[in-house]
Tab-separated table of C-alpha atoms in Angstrom:
chain	number	residue	atom	x	y	z
W	332	GLN	CA	111.676	88.847	95.512
W	333	ILE	CA	109.251	87.697	92.819
W	334	ASP	CA	105.475	87.559	93.307
W	335	PRO	CA	103.354	84.527	92.225
W	336	SER	CA	102.758	86.031	88.767
W	337	GLY	CA	106.510	85.964	88.179
W	338	ASN	CA	106.808	89.736	87.928
W	339	GLN	CA	109.592	90.921	90.212
W	340	ASN	CA	108.400	94.517	89.885
W	341	THR	CA	105.015	93.986	91.549
W	342	ALA	CA	106.075	92.163	94.717
W	343	GLN	CA	106.888	95.413	96.507
W	344	TYR	CA	103.266	96.566	96.128
W	345	LYS	CA	101.583	93.460	97.488
W	346	GLY	CA	99.299	94.267	100.394
W	347	ILE	CA	99.451	98.056	100.201
W	348	THR	CA	96.383	100.236	99.781
W	349	ILE	CA	95.704	102.400	96.749
W	350	ASP	CA	96.430	105.471	98.889
W	351	GLU	CA	99.801	104.071	99.934
W	352	PHE	CA	100.560	103.258	96.293
W	353	SER	CA	99.704	106.774	95.169
W	354	GLU	CA	101.930	108.308	97.834
W	355	LYS	CA	104.890	106.029	97.069
W	356	VAL	CA	104.658	105.600	93.302
W	357	ALA	CA	102.044	107.577	91.421
W	358	GLU	CA	103.507	110.979	92.282
W	359	ASN	CA	106.653	110.037	90.448
W	360	ASN	CA	104.813	109.415	87.186
W	361	TRP	CA	107.468	109.357	84.468
W	362	MET	CA	104.983	110.026	81.670
W	363	VAL	CA	103.579	113.153	83.341
W	364	ARG	CA	107.145	114.307	84.012
W	365	PHE	CA	108.114	113.726	80.376
W	366	LEU	CA	105.063	115.444	78.881
W	367	ALA	CA	105.206	118.371	81.334
W	368	ASN	CA	108.994	118.641	80.919
W	369	LYS	CA	109.517	118.478	84.676
W	370	ARG	CA	112.465	116.234	85.483
W	371	SER	CA	112.628	116.844	89.238
W	372	GLY	CA	110.626	118.246	92.111
W	373	SER	CA	107.107	117.436	93.178
W	374	LEU	CA	104.409	117.042	90.571
W	375	THR	CA	101.381	119.291	90.793
W	376	TRP	CA	97.868	119.185	89.386
W	377	GLN	CA	99.015	121.827	86.899
W	378	ASP	CA	101.748	119.451	85.708
W	379	LEU	CA	99.071	116.826	85.092
W	380	GLU	CA	96.927	119.328	83.170
W	381	THR	CA	99.950	120.358	81.106
W	382	ALA	CA	100.757	116.714	80.330
W	383	LYS	CA	97.146	116.044	79.290
W	384	GLU	CA	97.159	119.073	77.005
W	385	VAL	CA	100.450	118.034	75.375
W	386	PHE	CA	99.206	114.460	74.981
W	387	GLY	CA	96.024	115.717	73.322
W	388	ARG	CA	98.031	117.774	70.809
W	389	LYS	CA	100.727	115.204	70.053
W	390	CYS	CA	99.067	111.777	70.205
W	391	LEU	CA	96.412	110.121	68.107
W	392	VAL	CA	94.828	107.129	69.792
W	393	GLY	CA	92.827	104.338	68.204
W	394	LEU	CA	91.128	101.413	69.866
W	395	VAL	CA	90.863	97.914	68.456
W	396	ASP	CA	87.423	97.571	70.054
W	397	LYS	CA	86.320	100.643	68.077
W	398	ALA	CA	88.302	100.042	64.909
W	399	GLU	CA	85.848	101.694	62.510
W	400	GLU	CA	85.596	104.829	64.626
W	401	SER	CA	89.375	104.899	65.015
W	402	LEU	CA	89.920	104.562	61.257
W	403	ARG	CA	87.505	107.453	60.619
W	404	ARG	CA	89.490	109.522	63.109
W	405	TYR	CA	92.735	108.681	61.270
W	406	GLU	CA	91.145	109.546	57.928
W	407	ARG	CA	90.098	112.978	59.220
W	408	PHE	CA	93.431	113.644	60.910
W	409	PHE	CA	95.593	112.599	57.955
W	410	LYS	CA	93.098	113.992	55.391
W	411	TRP	CA	92.809	110.618	53.664
W	412	ASP	CA	89.200	111.164	52.595
């Protein structure tokens, strides 16, 4: 089944509450699992904290809306200055 937007992946979530969504979907967050290196089992708050810590060490994020600030961050990180 495809929802009005044409995205077949969102139709299953139409009409459910945010709590229902979190119980059915959010717990199985593939990114948290990947970053926390936890392929199976229930996710915990500690897994989320681990994933956030890994993300903070391994990823450098820049925003188009804050391009100048982002470029300064890149310059510091890559020692371009």
